[in-house]
Amino acid sequence: QVQLVESGGGLVQAGDSLRLSCAASGRTFSSYTMAWFRQAPGKEREFVAARTFSGGSTYYADSVKGRFTISRDNAQNTVYLQMNSLKPEDTAVYYCAATVYQLSTRSATYGYWGQGTQVTVSS
């Protein structure tokens, strides 16, 4: 069982940076593949980035590749999403998710979710 709590969202201007954090409970955090998804108003939840439990593999959505970086600190049971060069279209609620399976872009693969944190990027 894993419980996830996101933080770090806020209101920023286009071009700014923001770092989201996701604190996980549970002693087996290092066994989970961790991911970030986001959901904008009126849109479906979409994959943003994922990192395997070993940290050896990462995957990004094309829309954030080169701007966002997912990292994890297994000792601190925390996963991060560093977001640079933010755009208004990055505005969404960002969710942290965990799965015991291999890296996936499908939300159905992830059995554990945080409550979400709002990111708003103004133009």
Short mmCIF file of C-alpha atoms in Angstrom, two decimals, residues 44-96:
data_model
loop_
_atom_site.label_atom_id
_atom_site.label_comp_id
_atom_site.label_asym_id
_atom_site.label_seq_id
_atom_site.Cartn_x
_atom_site.Cartn_y
_atom_site.Cartn_z
CA GLU A 44 -8.91 13.73 -20.21
CA ARG A 45 -6.09 12.91 -17.86
CA GLU A 46 -2.84 12.61 -19.81
CA PHE A 47 0.54 11.10 -19.18
CA VAL A 48 3.41 13.48 -18.47
CA ALA A 49 6.44 11.50 -17.30
CA ALA A 50 7.45 8.25 -15.60
CA ARG A 51 10.52 6.77 -13.99
CA THR A 52 11.13 3.14 -13.12
CA PHE A 53 11.75 1.93 -9.60
CA SER A 54 15.45 1.57 -10.29
CA GLY A 55 15.55 5.01 -11.81
CA GLY A 56 17.23 3.60 -14.86
CA SER A 57 14.45 4.31 -17.33
CA THR A 58 12.41 7.43 -17.90
CA TYR A 59 9.79 8.36 -20.43
CA TYR A 60 8.22 11.69 -21.29
CA ALA A 61 5.26 12.88 -23.26
CA ASP A 62 6.33 14.66 -26.42
CA SER A 63 4.69 17.84 -25.20
CA VAL A 64 7.05 18.13 -22.22
CA LYS A 65 10.20 16.46 -23.52
CA GLY A 66 13.21 18.70 -23.03
CA ARG A 67 11.37 20.93 -20.55
CA PHE A 68 10.31 18.60 -17.73
CA THR A 69 12.46 16.22 -15.71
CA ILE A 70 11.24 13.46 -13.43
CA SER A 71 13.53 12.35 -10.65
CA ARG A 72 13.22 10.32 -7.50
CA ASP A 73 14.91 10.01 -4.18
CA ASN A 74 14.22 6.54 -2.85
CA ALA A 75 15.85 7.35 0.47
CA GLN A 76 13.36 10.19 0.96
CA ASN A 77 10.41 8.34 -0.62
CA THR A 78 9.90 11.30 -2.90
CA VAL A 79 9.49 11.81 -6.63
CA TYR A 80 9.90 15.20 -8.26
CA LEU A 81 8.82 16.87 -11.47
CA GLN A 82 11.01 19.79 -12.45
CA MET A 83 9.13 21.92 -14.95
CA ASN A 84 11.03 24.54 -16.92
CA SER A 85 9.96 26.92 -19.68
CA LEU A 86 6.35 26.56 -18.64
CA LYS A 87 3.63 27.37 -21.15
CA PRO A 88 -0.03 28.30 -20.64
CA GLU A 89 -0.97 24.92 -22.10
CA ASP A 90 0.78 23.27 -19.16
CA THR A 91 -2.01 24.55 -16.93
CA ALA A 92 -3.64 21.55 -15.25
CA VAL A 93 -4.02 19.58 -12.07
CA TYR A 94 -0.93 17.41 -11.76
CA TYR A 95 -1.22 13.96 -10.21
CA CYS A 96 1.44 11.67 -8.88
#
